[in-house]
Coordinates of C-alpha atoms in Angstrom, one line a residue:
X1 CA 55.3 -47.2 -47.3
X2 CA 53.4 -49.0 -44.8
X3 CA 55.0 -48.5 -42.2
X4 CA 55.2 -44.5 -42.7
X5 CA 51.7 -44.2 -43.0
X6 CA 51.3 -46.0 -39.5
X7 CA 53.8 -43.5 -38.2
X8 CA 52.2 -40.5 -39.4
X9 CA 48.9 -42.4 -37.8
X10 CA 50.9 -42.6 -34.2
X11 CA 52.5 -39.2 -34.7
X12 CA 48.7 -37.7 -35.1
X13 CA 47.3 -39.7 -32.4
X14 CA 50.1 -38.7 -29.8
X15 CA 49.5 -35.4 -30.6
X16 CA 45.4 -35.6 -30.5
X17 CA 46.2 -37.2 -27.2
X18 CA 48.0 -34.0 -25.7
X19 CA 45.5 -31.8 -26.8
X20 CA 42.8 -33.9 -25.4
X21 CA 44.9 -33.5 -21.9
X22 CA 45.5 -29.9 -22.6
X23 CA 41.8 -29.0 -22.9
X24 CA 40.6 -31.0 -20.0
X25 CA 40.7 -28.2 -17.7
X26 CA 39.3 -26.0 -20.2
X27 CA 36.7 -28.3 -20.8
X28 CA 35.8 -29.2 -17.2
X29 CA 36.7 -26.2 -15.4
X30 CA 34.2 -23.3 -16.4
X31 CA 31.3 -25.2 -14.5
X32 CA 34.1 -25.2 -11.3
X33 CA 34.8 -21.4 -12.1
X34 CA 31.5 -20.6 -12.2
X35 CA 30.4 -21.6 -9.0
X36 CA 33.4 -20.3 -7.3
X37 CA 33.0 -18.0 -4.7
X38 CA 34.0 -14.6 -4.1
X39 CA 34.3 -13.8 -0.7
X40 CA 34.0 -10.0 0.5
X41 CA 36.5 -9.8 2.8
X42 CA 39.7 -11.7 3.9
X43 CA 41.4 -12.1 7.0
X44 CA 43.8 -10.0 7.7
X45 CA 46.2 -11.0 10.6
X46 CA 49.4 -10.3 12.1
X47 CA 51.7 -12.2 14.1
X48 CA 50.6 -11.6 17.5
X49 CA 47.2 -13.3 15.8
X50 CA 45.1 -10.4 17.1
X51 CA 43.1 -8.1 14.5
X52 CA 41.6 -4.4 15.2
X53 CA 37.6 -4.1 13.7
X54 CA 37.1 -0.6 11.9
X55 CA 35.7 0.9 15.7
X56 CA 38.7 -0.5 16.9
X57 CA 41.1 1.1 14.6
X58 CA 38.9 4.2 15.0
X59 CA 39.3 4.1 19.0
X60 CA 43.0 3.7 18.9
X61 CA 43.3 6.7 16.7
X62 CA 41.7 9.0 18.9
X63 CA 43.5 7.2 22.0
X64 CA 47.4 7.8 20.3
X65 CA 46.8 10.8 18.1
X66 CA 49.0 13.8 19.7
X67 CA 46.7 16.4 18.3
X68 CA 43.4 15.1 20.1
X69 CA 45.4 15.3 23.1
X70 CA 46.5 18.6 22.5
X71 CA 43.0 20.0 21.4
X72 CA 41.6 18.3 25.3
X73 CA 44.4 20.0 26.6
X74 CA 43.1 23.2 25.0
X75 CA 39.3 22.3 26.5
X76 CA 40.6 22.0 30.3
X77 CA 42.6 25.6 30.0
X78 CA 39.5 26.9 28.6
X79 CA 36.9 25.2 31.1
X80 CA 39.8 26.7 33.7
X81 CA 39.6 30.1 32.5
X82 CA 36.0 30.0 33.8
X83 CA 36.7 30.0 37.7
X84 CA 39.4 32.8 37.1
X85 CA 36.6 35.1 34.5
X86 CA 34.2 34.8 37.8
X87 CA 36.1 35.3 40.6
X88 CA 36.7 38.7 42.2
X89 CA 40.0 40.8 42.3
X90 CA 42.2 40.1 45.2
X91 CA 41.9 42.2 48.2
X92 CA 44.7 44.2 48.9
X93 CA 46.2 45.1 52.6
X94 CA 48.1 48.0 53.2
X95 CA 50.1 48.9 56.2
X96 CA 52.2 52.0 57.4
X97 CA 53.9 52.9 60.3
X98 CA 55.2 55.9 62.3
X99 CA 59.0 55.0 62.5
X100 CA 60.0 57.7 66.0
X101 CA 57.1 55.8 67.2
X102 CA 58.6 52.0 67.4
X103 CA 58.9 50.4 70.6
X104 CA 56.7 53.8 72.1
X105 CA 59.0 56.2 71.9
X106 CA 58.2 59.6 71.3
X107 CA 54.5 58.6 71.0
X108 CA 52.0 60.5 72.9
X109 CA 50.5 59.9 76.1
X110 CA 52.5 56.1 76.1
X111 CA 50.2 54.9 72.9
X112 CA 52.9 52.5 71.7
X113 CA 54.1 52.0 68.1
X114 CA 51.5 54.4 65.6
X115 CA 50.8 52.5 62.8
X116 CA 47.8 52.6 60.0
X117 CA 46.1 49.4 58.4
X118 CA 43.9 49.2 55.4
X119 CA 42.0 46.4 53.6
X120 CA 40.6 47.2 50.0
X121 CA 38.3 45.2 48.0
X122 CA 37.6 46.1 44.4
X123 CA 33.9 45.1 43.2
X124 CA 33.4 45.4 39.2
X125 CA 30.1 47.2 37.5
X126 CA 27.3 44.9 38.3
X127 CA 27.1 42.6 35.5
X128 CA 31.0 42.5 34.5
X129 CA 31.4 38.8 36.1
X130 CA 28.7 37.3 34.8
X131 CA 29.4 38.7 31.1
X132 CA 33.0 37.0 31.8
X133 CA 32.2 34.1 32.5
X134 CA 29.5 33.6 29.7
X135 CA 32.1 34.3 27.8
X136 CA 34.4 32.1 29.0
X137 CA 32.0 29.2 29.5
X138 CA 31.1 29.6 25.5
X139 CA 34.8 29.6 25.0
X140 CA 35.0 26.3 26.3
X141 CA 32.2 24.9 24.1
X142 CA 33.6 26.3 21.3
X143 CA 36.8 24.0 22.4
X144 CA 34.6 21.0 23.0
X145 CA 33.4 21.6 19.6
X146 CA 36.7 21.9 17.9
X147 CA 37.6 18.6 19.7
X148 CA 34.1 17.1 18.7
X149 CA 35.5 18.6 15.0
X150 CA 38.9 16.8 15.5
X151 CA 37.6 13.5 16.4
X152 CA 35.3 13.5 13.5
X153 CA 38.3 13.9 11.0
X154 CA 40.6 11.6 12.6
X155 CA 37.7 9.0 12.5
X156 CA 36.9 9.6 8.8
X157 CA 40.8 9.4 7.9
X158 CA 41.3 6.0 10.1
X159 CA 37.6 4.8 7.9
X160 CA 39.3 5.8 4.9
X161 CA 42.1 4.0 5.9
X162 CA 40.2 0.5 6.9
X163 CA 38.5 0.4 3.5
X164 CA 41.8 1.0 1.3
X165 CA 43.5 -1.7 3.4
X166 CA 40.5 -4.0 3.2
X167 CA 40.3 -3.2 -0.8
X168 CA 44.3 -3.8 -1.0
X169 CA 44.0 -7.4 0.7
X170 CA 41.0 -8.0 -1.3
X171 CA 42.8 -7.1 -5.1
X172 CA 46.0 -9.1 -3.6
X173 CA 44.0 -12.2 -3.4
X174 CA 42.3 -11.5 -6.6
X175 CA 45.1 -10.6 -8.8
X176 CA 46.5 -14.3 -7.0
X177 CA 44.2 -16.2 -8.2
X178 CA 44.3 -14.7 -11.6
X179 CA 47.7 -15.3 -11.5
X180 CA 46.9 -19.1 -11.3
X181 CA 44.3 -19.2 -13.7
X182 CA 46.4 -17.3 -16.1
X183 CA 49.6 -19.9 -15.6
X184 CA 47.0 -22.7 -16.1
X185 CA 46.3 -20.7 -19.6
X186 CA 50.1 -20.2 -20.5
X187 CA 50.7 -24.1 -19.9
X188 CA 47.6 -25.1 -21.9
X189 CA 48.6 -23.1 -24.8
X190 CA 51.8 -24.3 -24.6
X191 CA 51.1 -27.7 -24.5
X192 CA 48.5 -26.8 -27.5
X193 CA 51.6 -25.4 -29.4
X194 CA 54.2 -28.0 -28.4
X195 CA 51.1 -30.6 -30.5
X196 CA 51.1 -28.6 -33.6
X197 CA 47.4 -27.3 -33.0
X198 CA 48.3 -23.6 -31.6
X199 CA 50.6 -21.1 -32.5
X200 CA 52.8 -19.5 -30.7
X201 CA 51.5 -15.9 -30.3
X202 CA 49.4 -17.8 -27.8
X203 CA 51.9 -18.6 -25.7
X204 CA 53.3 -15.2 -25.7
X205 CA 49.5 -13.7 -25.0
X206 CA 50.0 -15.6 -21.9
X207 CA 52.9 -15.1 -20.6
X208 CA 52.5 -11.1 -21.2
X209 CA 49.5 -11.2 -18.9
X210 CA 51.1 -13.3 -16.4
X211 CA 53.9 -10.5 -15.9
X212 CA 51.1 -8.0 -16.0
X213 CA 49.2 -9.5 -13.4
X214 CA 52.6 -9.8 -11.5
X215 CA 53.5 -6.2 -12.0
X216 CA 50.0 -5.4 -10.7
X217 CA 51.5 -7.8 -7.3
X218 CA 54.1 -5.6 -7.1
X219 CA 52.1 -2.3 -6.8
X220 CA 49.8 -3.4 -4.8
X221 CA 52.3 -4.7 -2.1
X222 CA 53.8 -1.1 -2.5
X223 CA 50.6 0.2 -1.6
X224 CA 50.2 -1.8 1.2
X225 CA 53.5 -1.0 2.0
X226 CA 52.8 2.5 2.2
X227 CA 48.9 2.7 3.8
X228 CA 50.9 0.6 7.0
X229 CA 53.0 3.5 7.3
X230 CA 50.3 5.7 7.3
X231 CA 48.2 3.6 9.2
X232 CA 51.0 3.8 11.6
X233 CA 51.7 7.4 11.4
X234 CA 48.4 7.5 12.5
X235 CA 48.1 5.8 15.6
X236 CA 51.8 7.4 16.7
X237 CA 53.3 4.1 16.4
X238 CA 56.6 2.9 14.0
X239 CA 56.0 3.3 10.3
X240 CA 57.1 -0.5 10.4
X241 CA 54.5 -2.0 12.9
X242 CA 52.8 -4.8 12.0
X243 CA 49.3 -4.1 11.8
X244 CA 46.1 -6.4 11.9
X245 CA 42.3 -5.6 10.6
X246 CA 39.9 -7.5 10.9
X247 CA 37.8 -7.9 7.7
X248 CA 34.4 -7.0 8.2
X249 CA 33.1 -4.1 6.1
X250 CA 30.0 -2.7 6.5
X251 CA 27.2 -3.8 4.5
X252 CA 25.8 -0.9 1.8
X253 CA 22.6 0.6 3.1
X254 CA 20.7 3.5 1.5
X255 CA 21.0 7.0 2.8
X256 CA 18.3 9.8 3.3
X257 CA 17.8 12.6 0.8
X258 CA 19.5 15.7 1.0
X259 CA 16.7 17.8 3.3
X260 CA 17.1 15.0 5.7
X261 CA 20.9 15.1 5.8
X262 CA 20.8 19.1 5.8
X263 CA 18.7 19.1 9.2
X264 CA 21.1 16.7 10.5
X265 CA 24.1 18.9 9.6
X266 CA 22.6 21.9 10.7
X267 CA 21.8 20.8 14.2
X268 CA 24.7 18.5 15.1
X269 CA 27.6 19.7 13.2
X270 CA 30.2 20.7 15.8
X271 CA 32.5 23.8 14.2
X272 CA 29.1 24.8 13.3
X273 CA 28.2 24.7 17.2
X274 CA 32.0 26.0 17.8
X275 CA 31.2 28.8 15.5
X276 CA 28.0 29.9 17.2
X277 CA 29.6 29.8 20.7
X278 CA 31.9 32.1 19.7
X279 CA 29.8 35.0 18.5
X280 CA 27.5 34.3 21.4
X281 CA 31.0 34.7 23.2
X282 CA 32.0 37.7 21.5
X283 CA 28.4 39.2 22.2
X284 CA 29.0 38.9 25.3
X285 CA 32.3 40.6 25.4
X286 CA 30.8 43.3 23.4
X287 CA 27.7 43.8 26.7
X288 CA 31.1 44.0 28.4
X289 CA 33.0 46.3 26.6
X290 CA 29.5 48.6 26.7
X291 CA 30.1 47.6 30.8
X292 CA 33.7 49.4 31.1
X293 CA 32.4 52.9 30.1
X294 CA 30.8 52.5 33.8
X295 CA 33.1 52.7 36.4
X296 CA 34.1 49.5 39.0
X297 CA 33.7 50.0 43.1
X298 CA 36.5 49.6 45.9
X299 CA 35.3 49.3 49.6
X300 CA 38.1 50.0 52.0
X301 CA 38.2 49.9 55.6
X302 CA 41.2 50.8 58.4
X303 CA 42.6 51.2 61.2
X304 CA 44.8 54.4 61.6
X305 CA 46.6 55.1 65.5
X306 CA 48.1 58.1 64.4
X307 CA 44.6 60.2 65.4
X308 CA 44.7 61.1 69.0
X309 CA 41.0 60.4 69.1
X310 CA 40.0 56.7 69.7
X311 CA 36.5 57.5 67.7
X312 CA 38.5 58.5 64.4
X313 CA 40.6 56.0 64.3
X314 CA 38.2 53.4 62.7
X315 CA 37.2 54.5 59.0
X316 CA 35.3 52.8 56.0
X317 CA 34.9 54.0 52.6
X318 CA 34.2 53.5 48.6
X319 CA 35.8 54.7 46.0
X320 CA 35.6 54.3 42.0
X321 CA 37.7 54.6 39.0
X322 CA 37.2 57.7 37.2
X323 CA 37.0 55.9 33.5
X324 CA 38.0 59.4 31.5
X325 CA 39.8 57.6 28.7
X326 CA 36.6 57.0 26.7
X327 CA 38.5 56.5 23.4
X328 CA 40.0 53.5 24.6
X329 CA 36.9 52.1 25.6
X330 CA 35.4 53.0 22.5
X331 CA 38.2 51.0 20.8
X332 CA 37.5 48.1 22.8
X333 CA 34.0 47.7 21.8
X334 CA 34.9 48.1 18.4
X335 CA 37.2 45.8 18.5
X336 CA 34.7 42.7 20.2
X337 CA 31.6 44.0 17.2
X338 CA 34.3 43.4 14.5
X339 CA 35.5 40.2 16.1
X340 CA 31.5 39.3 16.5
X341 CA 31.3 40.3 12.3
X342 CA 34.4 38.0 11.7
X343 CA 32.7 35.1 13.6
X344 CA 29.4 35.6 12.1
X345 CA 30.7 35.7 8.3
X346 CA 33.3 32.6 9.3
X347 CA 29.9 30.6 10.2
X348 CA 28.4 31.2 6.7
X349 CA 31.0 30.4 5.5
X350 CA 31.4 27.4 6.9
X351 CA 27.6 26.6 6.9
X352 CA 27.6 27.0 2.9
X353 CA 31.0 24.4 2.9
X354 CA 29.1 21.9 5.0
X355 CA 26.4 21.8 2.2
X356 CA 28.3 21.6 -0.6
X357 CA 30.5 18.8 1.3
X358 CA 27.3 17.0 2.3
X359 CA 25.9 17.3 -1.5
X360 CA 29.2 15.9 -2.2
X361 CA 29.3 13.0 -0.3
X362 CA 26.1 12.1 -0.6
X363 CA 26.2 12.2 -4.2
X364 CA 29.5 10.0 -4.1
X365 CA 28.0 7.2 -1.0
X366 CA 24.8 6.7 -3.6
X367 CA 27.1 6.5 -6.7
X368 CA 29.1 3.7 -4.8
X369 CA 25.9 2.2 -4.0
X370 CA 25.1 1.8 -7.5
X371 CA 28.1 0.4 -8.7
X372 CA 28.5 -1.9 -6.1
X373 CA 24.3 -3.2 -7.6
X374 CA 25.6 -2.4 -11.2
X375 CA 28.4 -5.1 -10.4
X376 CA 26.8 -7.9 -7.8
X377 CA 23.9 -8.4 -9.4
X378 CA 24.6 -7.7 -13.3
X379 CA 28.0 -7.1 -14.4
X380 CA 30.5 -9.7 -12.4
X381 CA 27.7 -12.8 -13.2
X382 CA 28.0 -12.1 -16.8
X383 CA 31.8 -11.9 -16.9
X384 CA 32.2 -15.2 -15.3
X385 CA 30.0 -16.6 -17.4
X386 CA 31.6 -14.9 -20.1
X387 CA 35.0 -16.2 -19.0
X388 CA 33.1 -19.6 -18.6
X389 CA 31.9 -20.2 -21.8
X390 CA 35.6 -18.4 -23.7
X391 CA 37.4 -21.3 -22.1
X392 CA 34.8 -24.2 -22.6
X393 CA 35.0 -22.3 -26.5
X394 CA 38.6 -22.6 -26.5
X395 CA 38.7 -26.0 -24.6
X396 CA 36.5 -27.4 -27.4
X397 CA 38.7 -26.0 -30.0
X398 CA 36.4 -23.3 -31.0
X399 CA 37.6 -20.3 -29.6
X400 CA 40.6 -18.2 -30.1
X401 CA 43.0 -17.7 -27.0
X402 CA 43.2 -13.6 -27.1
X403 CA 39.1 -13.8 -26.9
X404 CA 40.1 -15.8 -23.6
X405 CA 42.1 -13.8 -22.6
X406 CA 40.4 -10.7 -22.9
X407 CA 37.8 -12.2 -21.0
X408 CA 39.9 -13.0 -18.2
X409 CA 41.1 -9.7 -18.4
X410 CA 37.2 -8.3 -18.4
X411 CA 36.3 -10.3 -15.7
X412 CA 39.1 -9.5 -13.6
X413 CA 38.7 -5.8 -13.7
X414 CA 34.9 -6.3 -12.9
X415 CA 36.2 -8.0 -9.1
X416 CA 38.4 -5.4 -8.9
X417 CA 35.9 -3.0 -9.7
X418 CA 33.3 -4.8 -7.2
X419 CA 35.8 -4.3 -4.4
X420 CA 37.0 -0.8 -5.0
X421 CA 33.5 0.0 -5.1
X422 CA 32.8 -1.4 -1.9
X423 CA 35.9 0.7 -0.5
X424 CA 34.7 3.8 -1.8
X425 CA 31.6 3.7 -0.4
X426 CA 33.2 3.3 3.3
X427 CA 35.2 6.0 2.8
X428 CA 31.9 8.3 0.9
X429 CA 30.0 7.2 4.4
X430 CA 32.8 8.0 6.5
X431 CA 33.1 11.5 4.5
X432 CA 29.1 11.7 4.5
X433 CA 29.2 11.2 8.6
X434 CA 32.0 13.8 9.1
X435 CA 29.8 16.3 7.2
X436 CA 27.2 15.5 9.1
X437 CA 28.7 15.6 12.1
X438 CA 28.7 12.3 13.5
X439 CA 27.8 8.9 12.7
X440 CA 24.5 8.1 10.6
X441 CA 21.3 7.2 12.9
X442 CA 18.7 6.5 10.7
X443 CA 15.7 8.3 12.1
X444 CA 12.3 7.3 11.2
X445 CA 12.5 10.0 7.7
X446 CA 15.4 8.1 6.8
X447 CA 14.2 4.5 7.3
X448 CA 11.1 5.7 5.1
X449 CA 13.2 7.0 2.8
X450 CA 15.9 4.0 2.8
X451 CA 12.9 2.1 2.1
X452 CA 12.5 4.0 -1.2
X453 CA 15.5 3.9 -2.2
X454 CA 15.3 0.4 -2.0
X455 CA 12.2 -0.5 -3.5
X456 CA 13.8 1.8 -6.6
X457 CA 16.8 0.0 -6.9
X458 CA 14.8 -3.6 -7.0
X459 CA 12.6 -1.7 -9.6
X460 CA 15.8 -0.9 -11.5
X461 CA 17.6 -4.9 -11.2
X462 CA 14.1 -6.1 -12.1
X463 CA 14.3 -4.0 -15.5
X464 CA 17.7 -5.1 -16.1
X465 CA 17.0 -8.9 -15.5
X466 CA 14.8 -9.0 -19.0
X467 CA 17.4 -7.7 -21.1
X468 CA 19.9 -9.7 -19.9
X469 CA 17.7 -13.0 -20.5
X470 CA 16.4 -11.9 -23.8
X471 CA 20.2 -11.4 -24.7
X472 CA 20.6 -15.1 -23.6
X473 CA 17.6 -16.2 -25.2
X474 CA 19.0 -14.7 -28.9

């Protein structure tokens, strides 16, 4: 009897003793978890050790892409077209000759061969060269500005790009070290039920978040997977290239308000400035089309040995084109005021989806700019101290493991969230910038007003900060 009751005594103790050992890193850990750091970026390499910053990927983009060098293509014919809109007809020579009058036979009084030359040079309406090449020198902004437009796109796409690859790398690591803590958890409980002082749901709790944060792994290597390709596609390389970004990401600044941005747009946006050159262009062809109601000049001069008098041999002269077929003409400048009507109503149009676009974005760039506050400075803190004090709970035999895990579950879709949030707003910038029309150059309205916008945002964490200690406090 004795001896039983010493048994039970050892049984109990070996068992207290595993327990003990299972909670130490419960118990000890959420002071080490709580002043771990989470970086904002990782390193992204490749073999060749070399990595591409955001400008970098940007500049390569525009270097490889076919269609930007299909669009500067398009600019040089255009800027060609100029010399050949300016530059007057060809002169044309004509020659004739009296055949019974080769080698100065049958030609009177021994003149030789009779032959006739004539030089002609046409000379259009006054005005008609100049009105062509405005027109095509506008042409050939408008290009410039379709490239301009071009470049902007590619630049927000390869942005867009940078940020989902950064964001990618960044949930990788994440959802790896979740992984870990999570297989810490699973062996903890394990070793909690394997002493009588769990059950075993907790185990199974465990080990149905580990697969879930390893089926997470799996989709997010797919999407990596896939953003190479088109990162590749991109820069008109193999879908399989290795590819290295740096991992720097812009830090979050405040944007001006929507009048600022609007004057920005309005001035700088270039297929708004591609639009306007070509109704200023079409204008032009419509002075011209006015122009061919008037008739061109041809100055001729020549040389004819046919007339037995030297003083008539020598002749100059001017002639015109008789323009009778007025309907045609009419048709014509029809045609260039309806192609100036198109081009106007294409530029409101276009004006009116630059605004909505830039309303868009900007509404987006300081929605990402809030979460990414929301989450820093209030949300991911209290999670990890959530998580914290669940596992110091649990370690101390107070707690119940789904609680534990829910918090690591809460806590790992708040760094997530902190990292997609910080992607998003590179890519609402980079959609913000392309509505503008370029990149973002803070003039002296904007500073003032990212200095409001700051100042509110302080005023808005400072209002937070006395809830959240008066919840601590009760």
């Amino acid at each position: 009897m004795f001896a039983q009751y010493w048994w039970c005594i050892a049984a109990l103790s070996r068992r207290f003793v595993v327990a003990v050992v299972a909670a130490l890193p419960l118990i000890f850990a959420p002071a080490l978890y709580a002043a771990e750091e989470y970086p904002h970026s990782v390193t992204l390499s490749s073999a060749s050790g070399s990595t591409m910053s955001a400008q970098a990927l940007v500049d390569e983009a525009l270097r490889a892409n076919p269609g930007i060098t299909a669009l500067e293509a398009a600019v040089r014919g255009a800027e060609a077209r100029i010399v050949q809109s300016t530059a007057l007809p060809d002169p044309q020579l004509f020659t004739a000759v009296a055949p019974d009058t080769i080698g100065g036979y049958n030609s009177p009084n021994g003149r030789g061969s009779n032959v006739r030359l004539e030089l002609t040079q046409t000379l259009p309406w006054p005005g008609k060269l100049r009105l062509r090449g405005d027109a095509a020198t506008k042409t050939a902004e408008a290009e410039r500005g379709n490239l301009a437009l071009r470049r902007l796109q590619l630049r927000t796409v390869a942005l867009s790009y940078y940020a989902q690859w950064n964001y990618i790398h960044q949930a990788i690591t994440i959802n790896e070290r979740n992984s870990t803590l999570v297989d810490e958890l699973r062996r903890v409980a394990e070793a909690r039920y394997a002493a009588g002082i769990t059950n075993q749901p907790d185990v199974l709790l465990a080990e149905v978040e580990l697969q879930h944060i390893r089926h997470r792994s799996v989709q997010l290597r797919r999407q990596l997977a896939t953003l190479r390709a088109q990162i590749n596609t991109l820069l008109n390389r193999s879908t399989t290239a290795d590819i290295a970004l740096s991992n720097a990401l812009p830090p979050p600044t405040a944007i001006p308000d929507f009048d600022t941005l609007r004057l920005i747009a309005l001035s700088q946006h270039p297929g708004l400035a591609a639009a306007k050159q070509q109704i200023a262009a079409s204008r032009d062809r419509e002075q011209l089309a006015d122009k061919d109601f008037y008739p061109d000049f041809k100055l001729f001069t020549g040389y004819n040995s046919l007339w037995d008098e030297t003083a008539k041999r020598w002749v100059v002269g001017i002639g015109i084109n008789l323009p009778l077929g007025r309907d045609k003409y009419r048709a014509a400048r029809d045609e260039s005021r309806a192609n100036t009507v198109g081009w106007q109503s294409e530029l409101d149009e276009l004006r009116s989806q630059v605004l909505g676009d830039l309303e868009e974005a900007r509404v987006l760039v300081n929605e990402a700019l809030h979460t990414i506050a929301l989450y820093e400075h209030d949300l991911l803190p209290r999670t990890a101290e959530n998580l914290s004090a669940t596992r110091a709970a649990y370690g101390a035999g107070g707690g119940r493991f789904s609680e534990l895990i829910s918090a690591e579950q809460v806590h790992l879709d708040a760094e997530l969230s902190l990292q997609r949030a910080r992607a998003d707003y590179l890519i609402a910038k980079a959609a913000l910038e392309n509505t503008l029309g370029g990149p973002l150059a803070l003039s002296k309205y904007s500073q003032q007003q990212n200095s409001n916008m700051a100042a509110s945002q302080n005023s808005a964490t400072a209002k937070i900060k006395p809830n959240a200690t008066s919840e601590h406090a009760q």
